[in-house]
Short mmCIF file of C-alpha atoms in Angstrom, two decimals:
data_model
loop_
_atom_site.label_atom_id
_atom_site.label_comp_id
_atom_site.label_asym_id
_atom_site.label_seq_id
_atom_site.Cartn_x
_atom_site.Cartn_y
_atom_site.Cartn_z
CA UNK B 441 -25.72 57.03 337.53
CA UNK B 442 -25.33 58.67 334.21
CA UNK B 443 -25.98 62.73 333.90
CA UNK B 444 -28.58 62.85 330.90
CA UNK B 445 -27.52 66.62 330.56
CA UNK B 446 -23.56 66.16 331.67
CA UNK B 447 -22.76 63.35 330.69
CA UNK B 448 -24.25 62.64 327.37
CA UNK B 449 -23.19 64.19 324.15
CA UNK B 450 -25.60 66.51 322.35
CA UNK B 451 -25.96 63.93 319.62
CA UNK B 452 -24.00 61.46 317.33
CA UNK B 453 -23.78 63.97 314.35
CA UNK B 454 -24.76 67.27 315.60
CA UNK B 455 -26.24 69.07 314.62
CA UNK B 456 -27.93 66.90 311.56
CA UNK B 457 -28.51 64.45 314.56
CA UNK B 458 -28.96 65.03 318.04
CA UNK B 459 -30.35 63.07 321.11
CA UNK B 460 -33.18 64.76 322.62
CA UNK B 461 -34.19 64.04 326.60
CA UNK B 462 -37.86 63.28 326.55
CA UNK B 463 -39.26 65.23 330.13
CA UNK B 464 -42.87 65.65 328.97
CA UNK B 465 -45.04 63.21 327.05
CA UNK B 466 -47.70 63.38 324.10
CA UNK B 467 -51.28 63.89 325.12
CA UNK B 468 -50.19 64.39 328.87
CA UNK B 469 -50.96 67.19 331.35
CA UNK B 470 -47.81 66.54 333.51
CA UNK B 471 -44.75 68.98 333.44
CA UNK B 472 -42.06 66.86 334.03
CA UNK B 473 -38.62 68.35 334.14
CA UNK B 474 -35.13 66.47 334.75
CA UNK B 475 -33.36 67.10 337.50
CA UNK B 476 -29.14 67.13 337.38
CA UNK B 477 -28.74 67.42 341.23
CA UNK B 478 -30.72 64.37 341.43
CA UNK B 479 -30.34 63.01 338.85
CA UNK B 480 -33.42 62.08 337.23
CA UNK B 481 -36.56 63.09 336.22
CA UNK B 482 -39.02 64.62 338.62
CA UNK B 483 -42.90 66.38 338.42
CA UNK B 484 -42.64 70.39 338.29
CA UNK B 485 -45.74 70.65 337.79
CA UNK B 486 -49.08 69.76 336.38
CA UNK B 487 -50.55 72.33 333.47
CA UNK B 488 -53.15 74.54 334.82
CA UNK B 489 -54.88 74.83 331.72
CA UNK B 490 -56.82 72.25 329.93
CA UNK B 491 -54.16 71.11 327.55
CA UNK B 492 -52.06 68.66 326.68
CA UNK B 493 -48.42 68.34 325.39
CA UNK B 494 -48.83 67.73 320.99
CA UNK B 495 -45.88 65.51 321.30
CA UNK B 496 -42.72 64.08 323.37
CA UNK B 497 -40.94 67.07 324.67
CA UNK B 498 -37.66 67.38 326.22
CA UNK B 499 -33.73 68.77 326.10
CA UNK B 500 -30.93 68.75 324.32
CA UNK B 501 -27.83 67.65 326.79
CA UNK B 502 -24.58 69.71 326.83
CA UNK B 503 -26.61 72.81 325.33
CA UNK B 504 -28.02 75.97 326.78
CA UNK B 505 -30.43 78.76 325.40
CA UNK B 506 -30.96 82.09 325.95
CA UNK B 507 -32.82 82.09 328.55
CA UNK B 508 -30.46 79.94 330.92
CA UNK B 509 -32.12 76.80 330.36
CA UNK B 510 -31.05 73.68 328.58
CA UNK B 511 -32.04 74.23 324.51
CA UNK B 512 -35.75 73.04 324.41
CA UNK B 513 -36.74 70.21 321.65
CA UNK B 514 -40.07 69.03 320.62
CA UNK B 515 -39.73 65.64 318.73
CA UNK B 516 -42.77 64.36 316.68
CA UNK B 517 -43.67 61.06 317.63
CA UNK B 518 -46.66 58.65 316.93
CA UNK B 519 -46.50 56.86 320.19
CA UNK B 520 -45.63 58.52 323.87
CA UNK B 521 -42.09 57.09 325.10
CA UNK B 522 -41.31 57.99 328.65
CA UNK B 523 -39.47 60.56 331.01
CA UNK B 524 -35.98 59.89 330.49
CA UNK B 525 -35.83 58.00 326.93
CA UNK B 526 -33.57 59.10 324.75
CA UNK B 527 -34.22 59.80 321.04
CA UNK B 528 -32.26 60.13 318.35
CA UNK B 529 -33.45 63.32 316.21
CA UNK B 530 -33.62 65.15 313.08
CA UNK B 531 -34.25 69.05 313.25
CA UNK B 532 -36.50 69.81 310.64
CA UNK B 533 -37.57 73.68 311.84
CA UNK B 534 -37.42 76.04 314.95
CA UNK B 535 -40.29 77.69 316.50
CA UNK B 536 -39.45 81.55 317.60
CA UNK B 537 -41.33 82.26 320.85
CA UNK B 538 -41.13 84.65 323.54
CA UNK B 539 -41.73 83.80 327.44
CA UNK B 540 -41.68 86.17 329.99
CA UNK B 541 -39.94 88.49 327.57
CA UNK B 542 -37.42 85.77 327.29
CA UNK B 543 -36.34 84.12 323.88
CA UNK B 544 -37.53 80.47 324.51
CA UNK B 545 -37.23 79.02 320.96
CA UNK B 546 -38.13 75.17 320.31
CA UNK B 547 -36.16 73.06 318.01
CA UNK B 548 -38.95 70.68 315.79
CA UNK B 549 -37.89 67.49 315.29
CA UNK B 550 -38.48 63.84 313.53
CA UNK B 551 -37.35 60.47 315.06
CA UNK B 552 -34.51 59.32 313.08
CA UNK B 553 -35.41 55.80 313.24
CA UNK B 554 -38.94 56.24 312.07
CA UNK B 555 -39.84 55.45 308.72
CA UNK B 556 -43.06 57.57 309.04
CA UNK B 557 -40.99 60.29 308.90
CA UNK B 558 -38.58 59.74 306.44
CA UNK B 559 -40.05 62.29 304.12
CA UNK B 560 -39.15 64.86 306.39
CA UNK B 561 -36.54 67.43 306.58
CA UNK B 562 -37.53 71.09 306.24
CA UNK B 563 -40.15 72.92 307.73
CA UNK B 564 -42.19 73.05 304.65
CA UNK B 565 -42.85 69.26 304.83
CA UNK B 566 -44.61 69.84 307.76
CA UNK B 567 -48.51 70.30 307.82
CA UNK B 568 -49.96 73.78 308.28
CA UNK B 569 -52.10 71.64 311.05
CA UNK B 570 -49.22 70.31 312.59
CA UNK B 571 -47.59 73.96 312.70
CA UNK B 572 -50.98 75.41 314.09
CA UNK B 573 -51.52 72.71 316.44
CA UNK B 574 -47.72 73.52 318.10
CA UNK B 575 -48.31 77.30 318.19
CA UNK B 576 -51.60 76.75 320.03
CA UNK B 577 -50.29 74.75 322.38
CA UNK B 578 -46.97 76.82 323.29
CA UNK B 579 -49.47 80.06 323.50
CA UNK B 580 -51.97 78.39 325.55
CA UNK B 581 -50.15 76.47 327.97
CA UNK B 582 -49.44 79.30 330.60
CA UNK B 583 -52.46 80.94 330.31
CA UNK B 584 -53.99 80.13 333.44
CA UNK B 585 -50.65 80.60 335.76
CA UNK B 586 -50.71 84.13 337.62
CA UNK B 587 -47.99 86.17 335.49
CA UNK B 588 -47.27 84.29 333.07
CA UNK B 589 -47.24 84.82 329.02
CA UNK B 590 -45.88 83.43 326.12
CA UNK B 591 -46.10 84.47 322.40
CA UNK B 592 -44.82 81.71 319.54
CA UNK B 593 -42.91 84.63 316.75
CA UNK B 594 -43.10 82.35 313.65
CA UNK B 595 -41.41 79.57 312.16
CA UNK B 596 -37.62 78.94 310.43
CA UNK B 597 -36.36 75.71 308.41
CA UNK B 598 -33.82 73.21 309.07
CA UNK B 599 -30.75 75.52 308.99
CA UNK B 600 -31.78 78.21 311.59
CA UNK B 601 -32.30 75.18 313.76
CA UNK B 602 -29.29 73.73 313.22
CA UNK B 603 -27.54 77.48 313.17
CA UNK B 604 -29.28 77.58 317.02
CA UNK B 605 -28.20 74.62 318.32
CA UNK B 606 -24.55 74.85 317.82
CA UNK B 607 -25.11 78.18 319.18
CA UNK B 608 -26.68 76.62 322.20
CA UNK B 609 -23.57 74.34 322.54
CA UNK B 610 -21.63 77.19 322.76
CA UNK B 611 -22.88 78.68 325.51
CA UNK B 612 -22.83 75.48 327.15
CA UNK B 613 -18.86 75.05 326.04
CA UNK B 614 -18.77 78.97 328.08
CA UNK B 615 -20.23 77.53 330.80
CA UNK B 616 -18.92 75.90 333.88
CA UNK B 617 -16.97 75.92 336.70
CA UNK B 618 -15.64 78.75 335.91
CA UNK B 619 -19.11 81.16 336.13
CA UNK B 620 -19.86 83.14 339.56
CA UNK B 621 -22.84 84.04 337.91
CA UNK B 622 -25.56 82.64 335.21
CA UNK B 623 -23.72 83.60 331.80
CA UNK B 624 -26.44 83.89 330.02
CA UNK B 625 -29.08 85.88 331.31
CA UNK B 626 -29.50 88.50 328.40
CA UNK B 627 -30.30 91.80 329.38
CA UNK B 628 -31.18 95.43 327.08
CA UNK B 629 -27.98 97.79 326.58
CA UNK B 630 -28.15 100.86 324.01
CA UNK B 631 -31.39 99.08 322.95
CA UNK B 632 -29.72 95.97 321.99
CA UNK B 633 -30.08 92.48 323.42
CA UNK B 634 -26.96 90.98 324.76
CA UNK B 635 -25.55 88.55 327.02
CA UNK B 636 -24.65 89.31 330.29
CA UNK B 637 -21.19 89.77 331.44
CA UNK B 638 -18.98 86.43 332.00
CA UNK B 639 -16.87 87.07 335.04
CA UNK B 640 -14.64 83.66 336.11
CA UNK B 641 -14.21 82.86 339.99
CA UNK B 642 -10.88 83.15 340.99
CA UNK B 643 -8.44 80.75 340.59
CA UNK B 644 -10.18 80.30 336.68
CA UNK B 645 -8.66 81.33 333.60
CA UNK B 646 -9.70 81.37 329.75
CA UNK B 647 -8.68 78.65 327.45
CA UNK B 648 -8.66 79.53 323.82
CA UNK B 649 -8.79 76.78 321.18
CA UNK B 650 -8.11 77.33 317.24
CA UNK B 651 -10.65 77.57 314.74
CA UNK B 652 -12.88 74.95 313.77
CA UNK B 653 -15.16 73.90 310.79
CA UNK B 654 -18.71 73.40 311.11
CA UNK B 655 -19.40 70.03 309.43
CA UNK B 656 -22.90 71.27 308.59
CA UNK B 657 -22.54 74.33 306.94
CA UNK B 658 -18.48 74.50 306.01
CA UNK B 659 -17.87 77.58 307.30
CA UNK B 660 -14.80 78.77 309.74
CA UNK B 661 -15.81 79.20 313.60
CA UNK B 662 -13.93 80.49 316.78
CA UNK B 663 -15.30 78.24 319.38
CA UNK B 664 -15.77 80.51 322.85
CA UNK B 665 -13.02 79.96 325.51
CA UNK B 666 -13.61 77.69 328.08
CA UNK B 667 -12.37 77.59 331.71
CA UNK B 668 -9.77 75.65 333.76
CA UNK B 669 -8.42 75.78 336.97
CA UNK B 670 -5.09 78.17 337.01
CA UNK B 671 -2.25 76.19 338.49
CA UNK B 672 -0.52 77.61 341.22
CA UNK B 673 3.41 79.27 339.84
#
């Protein structure tokens, strides 16, 4: 059975285009979450407050975030698909938030193949409704769960959520075997937010690759290393 999160690519021209993993679905209570052990999709939980998701909401596969969690993507849709679909996407914003006093951004983005949606592509073609309705949603959602808090930090355009996703594919290309620990857990040094330290198991080493050019933007980038297996001498 295909790995939705292994297995698939992050999209077919990221980051213009990317395939987001719908867990959660439009006007629905139900906190679905996909499972890669299993794999598939299974309930985590059911909202405690009296709210309900403003659209399909998912993952990007091969990606992490900053908080240790596959890169989160809400995709505007007319019509609820289902836990599991697949759907090609544009990002058209980012949403800054905070959870837990983790960053837990969410890319915004439009169904490719929908003509509805055609007209857009930045964040300023979105509604200040739309926009409000999100926020409320993403500050309400937790409030009735012991502990828990979440505060939505603004909005950026297209670029910062294309600048964040190849980040999170980064961190994802960091990741693997490799890691005794979660990589990216950030914690507060000298008053500055960084990731934790990478430390490989043993019997890993680093593999550097060469520069590369980001097809969006042009510019020069030094992909992280990655991990293998060290081969006995």
């Amino acid at each position: 059975m295909t790995n939705l999160w292994e297995d698939l690519e992050t999209g077919p021209d990221t980051p213009d285009v990317v395939y987001a993993v719908v867990e959660c679905l439009k006007g629905e209570r139900n906190k679905y979450e996909y499972d890669k052990d299993v794999p598939g999709v299974v309930l985590d939980r059911v909202l405690h407050s009296n709210v309900h998701y403003p659209s399909d909401y998912g993952f990007l596969p091969q990606t992490y975030y900053d908080d240790g969690d596959p890169f989160d993507i809400l995709v505007l849709v007319e019509d609820q698909t289902f836990p599991g679909c697949v759907i090609e996407a544009r990002p058209v914003a980012i949403m800054k938030m905070d959870d837990d006093g983790e960053k837990d951004d969410k890319v915004i983005a439009v169904p490719a193949e929908d003509p509805r949606y055609d007209h857009v592509t930045d964040v300023d073609d979105l509604t200040d409704q739309q926009k409000a309705e999100i926020s409320e949603f993403f500050e309400t959602y937790k409030n009735l769960e012991a502990g828990k808090e979440t505060e939505t930090l603004g909005w950026e355009d297209a670029d910062a959520a294309k600048d964040a996703i190849e980040h999170a594919v980064d961190l994802y290309e960091e990741n693997p075997a490799g890691y005794r620990a979660h990589p990216f857990r950030c914690v507060m040094r000298m008053g500055n937010l960084l990731p934790a330290r990478i430390v490989p198991r043993p019997g890993y080493e680093r593999v550097h690759h060469p520069v590369r050019r980001c097809p969006s933007h042009g510019r020069s980038r030094q992909p992280p290393p990655r991990w293998r297996r060290r081969h006995a001498a």
